């Protein structure tokens, strides 16, 4: 089983919120095969916009990696950034298949709110430990959510497998684990105030992720 760390403690302390974020009705509908493709298209439209902003956030995390940390630490973040480049190409290709015109999409309120929060985290006021915790949590929600759609007995529709495998793969799971290790290492020597801030950021991300999934299912 997992050893104790700040990140695992926070996941346990926010178990209900974490479950709400990773087992949302949108995800449940993919898993049980009842999803309406219109909802899926809504999600994809909004997520492309989010990912474009997310690239900037990840770049800001890379800039904050302390110079005296091992080179591998910066390389983990750099790997995330390069993966986002292929993710953007994937979005374009997938959008084409679903007949989505990405450049015509208007970001909805919850998406704008999330992107505003990312911008806050990008600033120099947010120190590296808080920023890397945020990066980990953002990726964890997608990994845990989409992994559940690949579990035995899930009825994920064939056309959605490309999406589900992108974030639900073992490879991505391992990547998220390496982010968690970076986060816990960064939290080792921070002040109580910074720890509190990092925990609050985790909670806020879970709330924003729930609202993000809501956009796919609530809009008509
Ligand atoms: C809203 N959260 C959202 N979109 C994403 N693509 C991820 C997390 C993971 O990359």
Short mmCIF file of C-alpha atoms and ligand atoms in Angstrom, two decimals:
data_model
loop_
_atom_site.label_atom_id
_atom_site.label_comp_id
_atom_site.label_asym_id
_atom_site.label_seq_id
_atom_site.Cartn_x
_atom_site.Cartn_y
_atom_site.Cartn_z
CA UNK A 1 0.00 0.00 0.00
CA UNK A 2 0.98 3.65 -0.35
CA UNK A 3 3.26 5.17 2.23
CA UNK A 4 2.21 8.31 4.05
CA UNK A 5 3.00 11.66 2.54
CA UNK A 6 1.39 15.07 2.34
CA UNK A 7 -0.21 14.27 -0.99
CA UNK A 8 -1.69 10.94 0.10
CA UNK A 9 -2.94 12.52 3.35
CA UNK A 10 -4.71 15.25 1.39
CA UNK A 11 -6.32 12.70 -0.91
CA UNK A 12 -7.68 10.85 2.11
CA UNK A 13 -8.83 14.04 3.82
CA UNK A 14 -10.73 15.10 0.69
CA UNK A 15 -11.96 11.69 -0.29
CA UNK A 16 -15.53 12.75 -1.06
CA UNK A 17 -14.49 15.66 -3.23
CA UNK A 18 -11.90 13.50 -4.98
CA UNK A 19 -14.53 10.86 -5.74
CA UNK A 20 -16.91 13.52 -7.03
CA UNK A 21 -14.16 14.76 -9.36
CA UNK A 22 -13.04 11.34 -10.60
CA UNK A 23 -16.39 9.58 -10.77
CA UNK A 24 -18.53 12.37 -12.21
CA UNK A 25 -21.73 11.46 -14.09
CA UNK A 26 -19.93 12.40 -17.34
CA UNK A 27 -17.22 9.81 -16.68
CA UNK A 28 -19.76 7.28 -15.40
CA UNK A 29 -21.71 7.69 -18.66
CA UNK A 30 -18.59 6.91 -20.71
CA UNK A 31 -17.88 3.88 -18.56
CA UNK A 32 -21.39 2.48 -18.81
CA UNK A 33 -21.67 3.34 -22.50
CA UNK A 34 -24.75 5.58 -22.12
CA UNK A 35 -22.96 8.83 -23.03
CA UNK A 36 -24.64 11.16 -25.48
CA UNK A 37 -22.03 12.19 -28.08
CA UNK A 38 -23.20 15.79 -27.81
CA UNK A 39 -21.90 15.86 -24.24
CA UNK A 40 -18.63 14.38 -25.35
CA UNK A 41 -18.28 17.08 -28.02
CA UNK A 42 -19.01 19.78 -25.45
CA UNK A 43 -16.26 18.44 -23.24
CA UNK A 44 -13.77 18.25 -26.10
CA UNK A 45 -14.46 21.80 -27.27
CA UNK A 46 -13.91 23.20 -23.81
CA UNK A 47 -10.91 21.04 -23.01
CA UNK A 48 -8.97 22.14 -26.08
CA UNK A 49 -9.20 25.71 -24.86
CA UNK A 50 -8.19 24.63 -21.36
CA UNK A 51 -5.16 22.71 -22.63
CA UNK A 52 -3.88 25.74 -24.53
CA UNK A 53 -3.84 27.66 -21.25
CA UNK A 54 -2.50 24.66 -19.37
CA UNK A 55 0.62 24.68 -21.59
CA UNK A 56 1.49 28.12 -20.22
CA UNK A 57 0.94 26.95 -16.67
CA UNK A 58 3.23 23.93 -17.15
CA UNK A 59 5.87 26.20 -18.68
CA UNK A 60 5.65 28.34 -15.54
CA UNK A 61 6.21 25.27 -13.36
CA UNK A 62 9.33 24.42 -15.39
CA UNK A 63 10.72 27.91 -14.76
CA UNK A 64 10.20 27.46 -11.02
CA UNK A 65 12.10 24.18 -10.64
CA UNK A 66 14.95 25.16 -8.29
CA UNK A 67 18.34 25.28 -10.02
CA UNK A 68 19.92 23.18 -7.28
CA UNK A 69 17.53 20.27 -7.76
CA UNK A 70 18.57 17.19 -9.77
CA UNK A 71 18.33 17.63 -13.55
CA UNK A 72 15.80 14.79 -13.71
CA UNK A 73 13.27 16.93 -11.84
CA UNK A 74 13.22 19.58 -14.56
CA UNK A 75 13.16 16.78 -17.14
CA UNK A 76 9.91 15.40 -15.69
CA UNK A 77 8.22 18.77 -16.19
CA UNK A 78 9.79 19.16 -19.63
CA UNK A 79 8.39 15.74 -20.55
CA UNK A 80 4.95 16.98 -19.58
CA UNK A 81 5.36 19.99 -21.80
CA UNK A 82 6.42 17.93 -24.82
CA UNK A 83 3.50 15.56 -24.24
CA UNK A 84 1.21 18.59 -24.44
CA UNK A 85 2.50 19.37 -27.91
CA UNK A 86 1.37 16.00 -29.21
CA UNK A 87 -1.83 16.40 -27.20
CA UNK A 88 -2.65 19.60 -29.12
CA UNK A 89 -2.13 17.77 -32.44
CA UNK A 90 -4.30 14.95 -31.16
CA UNK A 91 -7.07 17.43 -30.29
CA UNK A 92 -6.99 18.84 -33.82
CA UNK A 93 -7.18 15.41 -35.39
CA UNK A 94 -9.92 14.24 -33.03
CA UNK A 95 -11.91 17.46 -33.45
CA UNK A 96 -11.83 16.87 -37.17
CA UNK A 97 -13.32 13.41 -36.70
CA UNK A 98 -16.11 14.77 -34.48
CA UNK A 99 -16.73 17.75 -36.79
CA UNK A 100 -15.79 20.25 -34.14
CA UNK A 101 -14.47 23.64 -35.20
CA UNK A 102 -12.03 24.41 -32.41
CA UNK A 103 -11.39 28.00 -33.45
CA UNK A 104 -15.12 28.77 -33.20
CA UNK A 105 -15.49 27.57 -29.63
CA UNK A 106 -16.43 30.08 -26.93
CA UNK A 107 -14.99 29.19 -23.54
CA UNK A 108 -17.76 28.84 -20.96
CA UNK A 109 -17.77 30.45 -17.51
CA UNK A 110 -16.39 27.45 -15.57
CA UNK A 111 -13.61 27.05 -18.12
CA UNK A 112 -12.71 30.74 -17.87
CA UNK A 113 -12.74 30.49 -14.09
CA UNK A 114 -10.35 27.53 -14.18
CA UNK A 115 -8.04 29.29 -16.66
CA UNK A 116 -8.02 32.39 -14.43
CA UNK A 117 -6.96 30.21 -11.53
CA UNK A 118 -4.14 28.77 -13.66
CA UNK A 119 -2.99 32.32 -14.37
CA UNK A 120 -2.84 33.01 -10.63
CA UNK A 121 -0.71 29.92 -10.16
CA UNK A 122 1.60 31.03 -12.99
CA UNK A 123 2.63 34.18 -11.11
CA UNK A 124 5.80 34.50 -9.05
CA UNK A 125 3.64 34.73 -5.90
CA UNK A 126 3.02 30.99 -6.26
CA UNK A 127 6.19 29.16 -5.17
CA UNK A 128 7.43 25.98 -6.86
CA UNK A 129 6.10 23.51 -4.21
CA UNK A 130 2.54 24.86 -4.57
CA UNK A 131 2.81 24.96 -8.36
CA UNK A 132 4.06 21.37 -8.69
CA UNK A 133 1.35 20.11 -6.33
CA UNK A 134 -1.22 21.83 -8.56
CA UNK A 135 0.27 20.25 -11.70
CA UNK A 136 0.10 16.81 -10.07
CA UNK A 137 -3.53 17.23 -8.94
CA UNK A 138 -4.74 18.50 -12.31
CA UNK A 139 -3.24 15.47 -14.07
CA UNK A 140 -4.32 13.02 -11.37
CA UNK A 141 -8.02 13.84 -11.80
CA UNK A 142 -7.89 13.04 -15.52
CA UNK A 143 -5.82 9.91 -15.04
CA UNK A 144 -8.04 8.46 -12.30
CA UNK A 145 -11.23 9.41 -14.16
CA UNK A 146 -10.26 7.92 -17.51
CA UNK A 147 -8.57 4.86 -16.03
CA UNK A 148 -11.93 3.90 -14.57
CA UNK A 149 -13.30 3.76 -18.14
CA UNK A 150 -10.80 1.01 -19.00
CA UNK A 151 -11.58 -1.18 -16.01
CA UNK A 152 -12.89 -4.68 -16.54
CA UNK A 153 -16.60 -4.58 -17.25
CA UNK A 154 -16.61 -1.00 -18.55
CA UNK A 155 -18.60 -0.38 -21.72
CA UNK A 156 -16.68 2.57 -23.11
CA UNK A 157 -17.83 3.16 -26.72
CA UNK A 158 -15.21 2.33 -29.34
CA UNK A 159 -15.03 5.91 -30.69
CA UNK A 160 -14.05 7.19 -27.25
CA UNK A 161 -11.21 4.74 -26.67
CA UNK A 162 -8.61 7.09 -28.13
CA UNK A 163 -9.56 9.74 -25.56
CA UNK A 164 -9.86 7.35 -22.66
CA UNK A 165 -6.49 5.73 -23.42
CA UNK A 166 -4.74 9.11 -23.71
CA UNK A 167 -5.33 9.89 -20.05
CA UNK A 168 -6.14 6.43 -18.72
CA UNK A 169 -2.99 4.64 -19.89
CA UNK A 170 -0.50 2.99 -17.55
CA UNK A 171 2.17 5.27 -19.04
CA UNK A 172 0.25 8.37 -18.00
CA UNK A 173 -0.46 6.80 -14.61
CA UNK A 174 3.30 6.42 -14.08
CA UNK A 175 3.84 9.99 -15.21
CA UNK A 176 1.33 11.24 -12.63
CA UNK A 177 3.13 9.17 -10.02
CA UNK A 178 6.42 10.85 -10.88
CA UNK A 179 4.70 14.24 -10.47
CA UNK A 180 3.43 13.12 -7.06
CA UNK A 181 6.98 12.24 -6.04
CA UNK A 182 8.22 15.66 -7.16
CA UNK A 183 5.40 17.28 -5.20
CA UNK A 184 6.12 15.38 -1.98
CA UNK A 185 9.84 16.08 -2.27
CA UNK A 186 9.16 19.80 -2.77
CA UNK A 187 6.86 19.84 0.27
CA UNK A 188 9.50 18.40 2.61
CA UNK A 189 11.01 21.72 3.63
CA UNK A 190 8.23 24.28 3.28
CA UNK A 191 6.64 26.50 5.92
CA UNK A 192 3.29 25.71 7.52
CA UNK A 193 1.78 28.60 5.57
CA UNK A 194 2.98 27.16 2.28
CA UNK A 195 1.73 23.69 3.17
CA UNK A 196 -1.67 25.16 3.94
CA UNK A 197 -1.64 27.01 0.63
CA UNK A 198 -0.74 23.81 -1.27
CA UNK A 199 -3.58 21.91 0.40
CA UNK A 200 -6.04 24.69 -0.41
CA UNK A 201 -4.92 24.63 -4.03
CA UNK A 202 -5.66 20.88 -4.17
CA UNK A 203 -9.18 21.44 -2.89
CA UNK A 204 -9.78 24.29 -5.32
CA UNK A 205 -8.61 22.16 -8.25
CA UNK A 206 -10.98 19.35 -7.31
CA UNK A 207 -13.86 21.85 -7.21
CA UNK A 208 -12.87 23.32 -10.57
CA UNK A 209 -12.57 19.87 -12.14
CA UNK A 210 -16.10 18.99 -11.02
CA UNK A 211 -17.42 22.20 -12.57
CA UNK A 212 -15.47 21.40 -15.72
CA UNK A 213 -17.18 18.03 -16.14
CA UNK A 214 -20.49 19.74 -15.35
CA UNK A 215 -20.11 21.88 -18.48
CA UNK A 216 -20.27 18.77 -20.66
CA UNK A 217 -23.49 17.46 -19.15
CA UNK A 218 -25.41 20.57 -18.11
CA UNK A 219 -25.27 22.54 -21.36
CA UNK A 220 -27.96 21.79 -23.92
C1 LIG B 1 -9.96 20.33 -17.24
N1 LIG B 1 -8.16 19.00 -16.35
C2 LIG B 1 -8.76 19.48 -17.42
N2 LIG B 1 -8.32 19.20 -18.65
C3 LIG B 1 -7.24 18.44 -18.82
N3 LIG B 1 -6.82 18.16 -20.09
C4 LIG B 1 -6.57 17.91 -17.69
C5 LIG B 1 -7.06 18.23 -16.46
C6 LIG B 1 -5.36 17.00 -17.78
O1 LIG B 1 -4.44 17.29 -18.73
#
